[in-house]
Amino acid sequence: MNRLLPLALVLLAPALPAQLTPLQQQRDTPIARVVREVGPAVVNVYQEVDREVELRGWQRQFFGPMTTRQSSLGSGFLIDPEGYILTNAHVIQLDSQGRGVFVRLPDKSEFPAEVVGVDTDNDVALLKITPPAGVKLPCVRLGTSSDVMVGESILAIGNPLGNENSVSSGIVSAVLREVHAPPEPGRRDSPVFKDTIQVDAAINPGNSGGPLLNVLGEVVGINFMIADEAENIGFAIPIDRVRHSLIQTLMNPRLRSEVVTGLDVKGDPEARAVTLTDVQPDGPAARAGLHDGDRLVSIAGKPVQWEFDYNKALLAKNPGDSIDVVVEREGRTLKASLELGRDDSPMLVIWRRMGLAVVDHPRFKGVRVERVDPAGPAAMLGLQAGDLLDGIGEEEIDSTADLYQLIRGEPAGARVVVHVWRGNGASYGQMRLE
């Protein structure tokens, strides 16, 4: 049976031509046009990481543990002109002691990157670079994977084996393909993807995080895996799954800045429009006069084309702030001032302060860890999905309500001792609360 390998790579690294000559215009194709349009938004993601050198016998006794510094290389693509980049989670080594994450654009400019969020369950990460003032970065168009057809032409752009902005083309070989991905470091379980797109375009280590594109230049997936014992069998995470992760997890203002608007939004990938949904009675949005079905035109003075624009505008806001909103209703343009509320629900407080999603354990006292924020305090302590938390300091935990009560009043930066069961073993460690 073929083993599946993530496409991240260890290596080093070349860009795109410009104006077409008359002869080139005669040979121009849809794929060449997509490459010219999208290529400038595909980036090289790399990171200096320290890895232990495996020594055996007398060598280990004599030299002791040794490490070597390597460049971990993958791909990514800009989704927003302010510098937000999507890539694979397995490209980013959060637990390394290296120099951080860097991004190189096709024009050779390099930037340090902030890791905004990581979703290991969906193998997606969001990075942010800060371009010079006045520079508007190129970005891709996200399409939809819901109507991808078996047999349709696709192309991949990325950095295979360190060769920057390499292009390969092929067809969609299958959809809804089930793939068992290799487990992330520190995780016992292996993520299962039941909806991947199988392609025959040549993709190789280093293509991880790069876009899979249709002939209209729309991103329909993120290339993330190959079958290592086969030829031209690669897999991409469908962009609809990625979009959901981006909006609900990586860039969710409720998880990051506690703000509540009292509404949800729904984007339409085809029309590039965002509609207000689930406006809660007596919530901030309803008090501002907003209705279900209103089309969101702008927020905080910036136009809204998809859900990301809405979330981005809220990310820097705090509860109690007012934010200007423009909507369209039945052909009329309406302006409103939305005063943001605060989300103090127990589950979100635990997530923000500890970086944990937990549930009551069905059989034992304590709470079971469902998910760990890779950039949160729990990850720094080494907690994993499946762990059981049964105490904070001298206090026992019977439920998520107990955990919430124990941490809610602690000041930011407070250190608490967490009691953990993993398998049949008990341990404890000190965690710094956000």
C-alpha positions as semicolon CSV with decimal commas, in nm:
position;residue;x (nm);y (nm);z (nm)
1;M;0,000;0,000;0,000
2;N;0,130;0,345;-0,087
3;R;0,251;0,560;0,199
4;L;0,145;0,922;0,195
5;L;0,397;1,195;0,253
6;P;0,336;1,560;0,336
7;L;0,494;1,789;0,080
8;A;0,699;2,007;0,312
9;L;1,069;1,992;0,232
10;V;1,413;2,065;0,368
11;L;1,618;2,271;0,112
12;L;1,693;2,612;-0,043
13;A;1,596;2,814;-0,362
14;P;1,435;3,143;-0,870
15;A;1,037;3,434;-1,076
16;L;0,816;3,525;-1,369
17;P;0,856;3,714;-1,698
18;A;0,641;4,014;-1,793
19;Q;0,514;4,172;-2,120
20;L;0,434;3,936;-2,407
21;T;0,589;3,972;-2,751
22;P;0,364;3,938;-3,061
23;L;0,485;3,580;-3,113
24;Q;0,414;3,495;-2,748
25;Q;0,064;3,637;-2,784
26;Q;-0,002;3,386;-3,061
27;R;0,105;3,100;-2,835
28;D;-0,074;3,225;-2,525
29;T;-0,297;2,972;-2,346
30;P;-0,543;2,979;-2,052
31;I;-0,283;2,810;-1,832
32;A;-0,013;3,064;-1,922
33;R;-0,259;3,346;-1,841
34;V;-0,336;3,190;-1,501
35;V;0,035;3,164;-1,423
36;R;0,089;3,532;-1,505
37;E;-0,210;3,632;-1,295
38;V;-0,156;3,409;-0,992
39;G;0,221;3,348;-0,992
40;P;0,314;3,676;-0,818
41;A;0,091;3,580;-0,522
42;V;0,254;3,239;-0,464
43;V;0,528;3,257;-0,201
44;N;0,810;3,054;-0,056
45;V;0,761;2,977;0,316
46;Y;1,076;2,872;0,499
47;Q;1,203;2,837;0,850
48;E;1,536;2,767;1,016
49;V;1,473;2,469;1,246
50;D;1,700;2,277;1,481
51;R;1,680;1,900;1,440
52;E;1,856;1,638;1,650
53;V;2,122;1,432;1,474
54;E;2,067;1,061;1,533
55;L;2,380;0,915;1,692
56;R;2,418;0,554;1,801
57;G;2,635;0,358;2,042
58;W;2,976;0,503;2,128
59;Q;2,911;0,814;1,913
60;R;2,618;0,918;2,134
61;Q;2,814;0,842;2,450
62;F;3,114;1,040;2,328
63;F;2,947;1,336;2,156
64;G;2,618;1,347;2,348
65;P;2,303;1,490;2,181
66;M;2,380;1,695;1,870
67;T;2,158;1,919;1,659
68;T;2,183;2,055;1,308
69;R;2,012;2,363;1,166
70;Q;1,816;2,311;0,844
71;S;1,583;2,518;0,627
72;S;1,234;2,376;0,618
73;L;1,072;2,479;0,292
74;G;0,714;2,490;0,168
75;S;0,476;2,706;-0,035
76;G;0,195;2,947;0,041
77;F;-0,023;3,208;-0,128
78;L;-0,139;3,559;-0,048
79;I;-0,515;3,590;0,009
80;D;-0,525;3,956;0,111
81;P;-0,329;4,265;-0,004
82;E;-0,239;4,345;0,357
83;G;-0,015;4,038;0,374
84;Y;-0,221;3,740;0,494
85;I;-0,095;3,405;0,360
86;L;-0,242;3,054;0,363
87;T;-0,019;2,748;0,384
88;N;-0,021;2,400;0,537
89;A;0,008;2,355;0,912
90;H;0,276;2,090;0,865
91;V;0,499;2,346;0,692
92;I;0,522;2,543;1,019
93;Q;0,736;2,399;1,301
94;L;0,597;2,582;1,605
95;D;0,793;2,374;1,854
96;S;1,131;2,437;1,693
97;Q;1,399;2,654;1,845
98;G;1,484;2,814;1,511
99;R;1,469;3,174;1,396
100;G;1,100;3,183;1,316
101;V;0,907;3,176;0,991
102;F;1,005;3,375;0,680
103;V;0,836;3,441;0,348
104;R;1,006;3,510;0,015
105;L;0,802;3,664;-0,269
106;P;0,868;3,595;-0,640
107;D;1,039;3,937;-0,666
108;K;1,296;3,809;-0,409
109;S;1,178;4,037;-0,128
110;E;1,179;3,862;0,209
111;F;0,972;3,923;0,522
112;P;0,949;3,774;0,870
113;A;0,605;3,622;0,915
114;E;0,374;3,618;1,214
115;V;0,190;3,291;1,271
116;V;-0,168;3,416;1,310
117;G;-0,322;3,073;1,360
118;V;-0,272;2,702;1,302
119;D;-0,544;2,439;1,253
120;T;-0,371;2,099;1,260
121;D;-0,702;1,913;1,223
122;N;-0,740;2,062;0,875
123;D;-0,364;2,106;0,808
124;V;-0,405;2,480;0,747
125;A;-0,205;2,775;0,882
126;L;-0,248;3,150;0,843
127;L;0,058;3,376;0,830
128;K;0,089;3,755;0,818
129;I;0,367;3,965;0,669
130;T;0,386;4,345;0,686
131;P;0,471;4,505;0,350
132;P;0,627;4,852;0,326
133;A;0,384;5,143;0,361
134;G;0,184;5,201;0,045
135;V;0,266;4,861;-0,107
136;K;-0,040;4,660;-0,209
137;L;0,051;4,295;-0,238
138;P;-0,092;4,072;-0,516
139;C;-0,337;3,810;-0,399
140;V;-0,524;3,510;-0,535
141;R;-0,898;3,458;-0,587
142;L;-1,052;3,180;-0,382
143;G;-1,302;2,976;-0,579
144;T;-1,517;2,686;-0,461
145;S;-1,437;2,316;-0,451
146;S;-1,805;2,218;-0,445
147;D;-1,830;2,185;-0,823
148;V;-1,482;2,053;-0,910
149;M;-1,522;1,800;-1,193
150;V;-1,329;1,478;-1,246
151;G;-1,131;1,525;-1,566
152;E;-1,118;1,904;-1,561
153;S;-0,785;2,078;-1,615
154;I;-0,598;2,208;-1,312
155;L;-0,253;2,345;-1,236
156;A;-0,030;2,371;-0,933
157;I;0,220;2,645;-0,851
158;G;0,473;2,605;-0,573
159;N;0,833;2,541;-0,472
160;P;0,902;2,172;-0,540
161;L;1,252;2,070;-0,430
162;G;1,334;2,437;-0,375
163;N;1,257;2,544;-0,734
164;E;1,048;2,855;-0,672
165;N;0,731;2,926;-0,869
166;S;0,737;2,598;-1,056
167;V;0,421;2,522;-1,254
168;S;0,274;2,182;-1,334
169;S;-0,059;2,096;-1,495
170;G;-0,288;1,797;-1,524
171;I;-0,642;1,692;-1,453
172;V;-0,857;1,611;-1,151
173;S;-0,825;1,233;-1,112
174;A;-1,090;1,194;-0,840
175;V;-1,285;1,388;-0,577
176;L;-1,393;1,296;-0,225
177;R;-1,086;1,076;-0,193
178;E;-1,016;0,951;0,163
179;V;-0,661;1,009;0,284
180;H;-0,499;0,916;0,615
181;A;-0,244;1,188;0,676
182;P;0,072;1,128;0,882
183;P;0,025;1,242;1,245
184;E;0,169;1,576;1,346
185;P;0,466;1,572;1,588
186;G;0,339;1,524;1,943
187;R;0,003;1,379;1,830
188;R;-0,101;1,018;1,868
189;D;-0,385;1,028;1,617
190;S;-0,363;1,052;1,240
191;P;-0,596;1,307;1,076
192;V;-0,835;1,160;0,821
193;F;-0,950;1,365;0,521
194;K;-1,251;1,218;0,340
195;D;-1,295;1,492;0,082
196;T;-0,957;1,547;-0,081
197;I;-0,906;1,623;-0,449
198;Q;-0,677;1,372;-0,625
199;V;-0,473;1,514;-0,913
200;D;-0,220;1,383;-1,163
201;A;-0,026;1,711;-1,191
202;A;0,337;1,662;-1,089
203;I;0,374;1,779;-0,731
204;N;0,671;1,706;-0,507
205;P;0,813;1,786;-0,163
206;G;0,810;2,166;-0,131
207;N;0,468;2,202;-0,301
208;S;0,301;2,183;0,041
209;G;0,080;2,486;0,097
210;G;0,076;2,593;-0,267
211;P;-0,248;2,655;-0,458
212;L;-0,433;2,412;-0,681
213;L;-0,601;2,624;-0,950
214;N;-0,869;2,583;-1,214
215;V;-0,832;2,735;-1,562
216;L;-1,009;3,053;-1,445
217;G;-0,726;3,117;-1,200
218;E;-0,937;3,040;-0,892
219;V;-0,790;2,845;-0,602
220;V;-0,985;2,521;-0,556
221;G;-0,750;2,351;-0,310
222;I;-0,420;2,348;-0,121
223;N;-0,166;2,087;-0,232
224;F;-0,057;1,892;0,072
225;M;0,030;1,528;0,008
226;I;0,168;1,272;-0,237
227;A;0,167;0,893;-0,254
228;D;0,539;0,824;-0,228
229;E;0,533;0,485;-0,401
230;A;0,334;0,609;-0,700
231;E;0,379;0,853;-0,985
232;N;0,154;1,156;-1,029
233;I;-0,083;1,077;-0,744
234;G;-0,118;1,390;-0,537
235;F;-0,385;1,526;-0,307
236;A;-0,521;1,872;-0,227
237;I;-0,737;1,991;0,062
238;P;-1,056;2,135;-0,091
239;I;-1,074;2,512;-0,061
240;D;-1,425;2,504;0,091
241;R;-1,283;2,317;0,390
242;V;-0,994;2,566;0,407
243;R;-1,230;2,863;0,388
244;H;-1,438;2,724;0,676
245;S;-1,123;2,674;0,888
246;L;-1,003;3,024;0,803
247;I;-1,327;3,194;0,907
248;Q;-1,427;2,978;1,204
249;T;-1,085;2,907;1,359
250;L;-0,782;3,088;1,219
251;M;-0,938;3,434;1,191
252;N;-1,238;3,419;1,423
253;P;-1,262;3,748;1,617
254;R;-1,468;3,581;1,892
255;L;-1,176;3,351;1,970
256;R;-0,918;3,628;1,958
257;S;-1,066;3,957;2,074
258;E;-1,383;3,846;2,262
259;V;-1,605;4,074;2,056
260;V;-1,969;3,990;1,989
261;T;-2,169;4,144;1,705
262;G;-2,491;3,951;1,752
263;L;-2,491;3,828;1,392
264;D;-2,328;3,582;1,156
265;V;-2,228;3,639;0,796
266;K;-2,249;3,416;0,492
267;G;-2,031;3,463;0,187
268;D;-2,109;3,374;-0,171
269;P;-1,787;3,271;-0,350
270;E;-1,941;3,329;-0,693
271;A;-2,103;3,668;-0,638
272;R;-1,830;3,793;-0,400
273;A;-2,099;3,921;-0,164
274;V;-2,153;3,884;0,211
275;T;-2,499;3,863;0,365
276;L;-2,599;3,908;0,731
277;T;-2,756;3,600;0,892
278;D;-2,883;3,502;1,237
279;V;-2,923;3,855;1,367
280;Q;-3,001;3,789;1,734
281;P;-3,295;3,973;1,893
282;D;-3,171;4,231;2,145
283;G;-2,811;4,171;2,033
284;P;-2,571;4,448;1,924
285;A;-2,660;4,411;1,554
286;A;-3,035;4,420;1,616
287;R;-2,995;4,729;1,837
288;A;-2,807;4,894;1,549
289;G;-3,104;4,829;1,318
290;L;-2,946;4,552;1,111
291;H;-3,163;4,271;0,966
292;D;-3,121;3,918;0,836
293;G;-3,059;3,931;0,461
294;D;-2,887;4,271;0,457
295;R;-2,591;4,272;0,219
296;L;-2,277;4,394;0,394
297;V;-2,115;4,662;0,179
298;S;-1,843;4,792;0,411
299;I;-1,726;4,776;0,770
300;A;-1,497;5,025;0,943
301;G;-1,476;5,216;0,613
302;K;-1,339;4,920;0,414
303;P;-1,529;4,729;0,143
304;V;-1,639;4,372;0,217
305;Q;-1,615;4,108;-0,057
306;W;-1,595;3,793;0,155
307;E;-1,616;3,681;0,517
308;F;-1,244;3,736;0,573
309;D;-1,287;4,113;0,523
310;Y;-1,552;4,115;0,797
311;N;-1,339;3,915;1,042
312;K;-1,028;4,119;0,970
313;A;-1,208;4,445;1,051
314;L;-1,317;4,309;1,390
315;L;-0,986;4,156;1,490
316;A;-0,833;4,480;1,620
317;K;-1,153;4,586;1,799
318;N;-1,246;4,547;2,164
319;P;-1,578;4,503;2,344
320;G;-1,747;4,842;2,381
321;D;-1,598;4,984;2,061
322;S;-1,834;5,121;1,797
323;I;-1,780;5,030;1,434
324;D;-1,938;5,186;1,124
325;V;-2,132;4,947;0,902
326;V;-2,287;5,005;0,559
327;V;-2,547;4,759;0,428
328;E;-2,772;4,733;0,127
329;R;-3,141;4,645;0,183
330;E;-3,401;4,626;-0,093
331;G;-3,195;4,853;-0,317
332;R;-3,131;5,113;-0,045
333;T;-2,795;5,188;0,120
334;L;-2,816;5,216;0,499
335;K;-2,554;5,321;0,752
336;A;-2,536;5,196;1,111
337;S;-2,310;5,224;1,414
338;L;-2,256;4,883;1,573
339;E;-2,147;4,878;1,939
340;L;-1,958;4,557;2,005
341;G;-2,040;4,332;2,299
342;R;-1,825;4,084;2,493
343;D;-1,833;3,704;2,471
344;D;-1,786;3,557;2,818
345;S;-1,913;3,207;2,744
346;P;-1,718;2,946;2,948
347;M;-1,587;2,751;2,648
348;L;-1,446;3,061;2,480
349;V;-1,289;3,187;2,805
350;I;-1,113;2,851;2,848
351;W;-0,996;2,862;2,486
352;R;-0,864;3,218;2,510
353;R;-0,696;3,181;2,848
354;M;-0,558;2,826;2,816
355;G;-0,567;2,747;2,444
356;L;-0,788;2,442;2,505
357;A;-1,117;2,311;2,374
358;V;-1,253;2,071;2,637
359;V;-1,561;1,860;2,707
360;D;-1,688;1,685;3,019
361;H;-1,548;1,333;3,036
362;P;-1,829;1,075;3,001
363;R;-1,681;0,827;3,255
364;F;-1,425;0,994;3,478
365;K;-1,395;1,309;3,684
366;G;-1,230;1,586;3,491
367;V;-1,245;1,727;3,140
368;R;-1,113;1,573;2,820
369;V;-0,902;1,781;2,583
370;E;-1,061;1,787;2,237
371;R;-0,829;2,035;2,070
372;V;-0,515;2,236;2,153
373;D;-0,431;2,577;2,010
374;P;-0,076;2,519;1,877
375;A;0,020;2,874;1,971
376;G;-0,150;2,876;2,314
377;P;-0,036;2,813;2,674
378;A;-0,154;2,449;2,674
379;A;0,063;2,368;2,371
380;M;0,364;2,523;2,546
381;L;0,300;2,284;2,835
382;G;0,281;1,990;2,595
383;L;-0,088;1,904;2,636
384;Q;-0,248;1,695;2,361
385;A;-0,591;1,601;2,237
386;G;-0,715;1,309;2,451
387;D;-0,551;1,425;2,775
388;L;-0,766;1,436;3,091
389;L;-0,744;1,740;3,320
390;D;-0,863;1,668;3,673
391;G;-0,722;1,950;3,882
392;I;-0,593;2,307;3,900
393;G;-0,360;2,363;4,193
394;E;-0,524;2,213;4,501
395;E;-0,872;2,217;4,347
396;E;-1,032;1,919;4,173
397;I;-1,209;1,954;3,839
398;D;-1,531;1,762;3,776
399;S;-1,657;1,951;3,471
400;T;-1,590;2,231;3,225
401;A;-1,793;2,456;3,457
402;D;-1,542;2,386;3,738
403;L;-1,248;2,467;3,512
404;Y;-1,412;2,791;3,400
405;Q;-1,475;2,900;3,760
406;L;-1,116;2,826;3,861
407;I;-0,951;3,032;3,586
408;R;-1,200;3,309;3,510
409;G;-1,089;3,540;3,794
410;E;-0,715;3,486;3,760
411;P;-0,520;3,785;3,627
412;A;-0,347;3,770;3,289
413;G;-0,004;3,614;3,331
414;A;-0,101;3,415;3,638
415;R;0,063;3,073;3,665
416;V;-0,145;2,773;3,764
417;V;-0,050;2,409;3,822
418;V;-0,244;2,176;3,591
419;H;-0,295;1,807;3,679
420;V;-0,306;1,581;3,372
421;W;-0,374;1,214;3,300
422;R;-0,244;1,067;2,975
423;G;-0,318;0,699;2,931
424;N;-0,247;0,542;3,272
425;G;0,010;0,802;3,374
426;A;-0,045;1,116;3,582
427;S;0,167;1,430;3,565
428;Y;0,146;1,800;3,633
429;G;0,294;2,120;3,499
430;Q;0,274;2,496;3,534
431;M;0,076;2,697;3,279
432;R;0,076;3,073;3,225
433;L;-0,279;3,198;3,163
434;E;-0,342;3,449;2,885
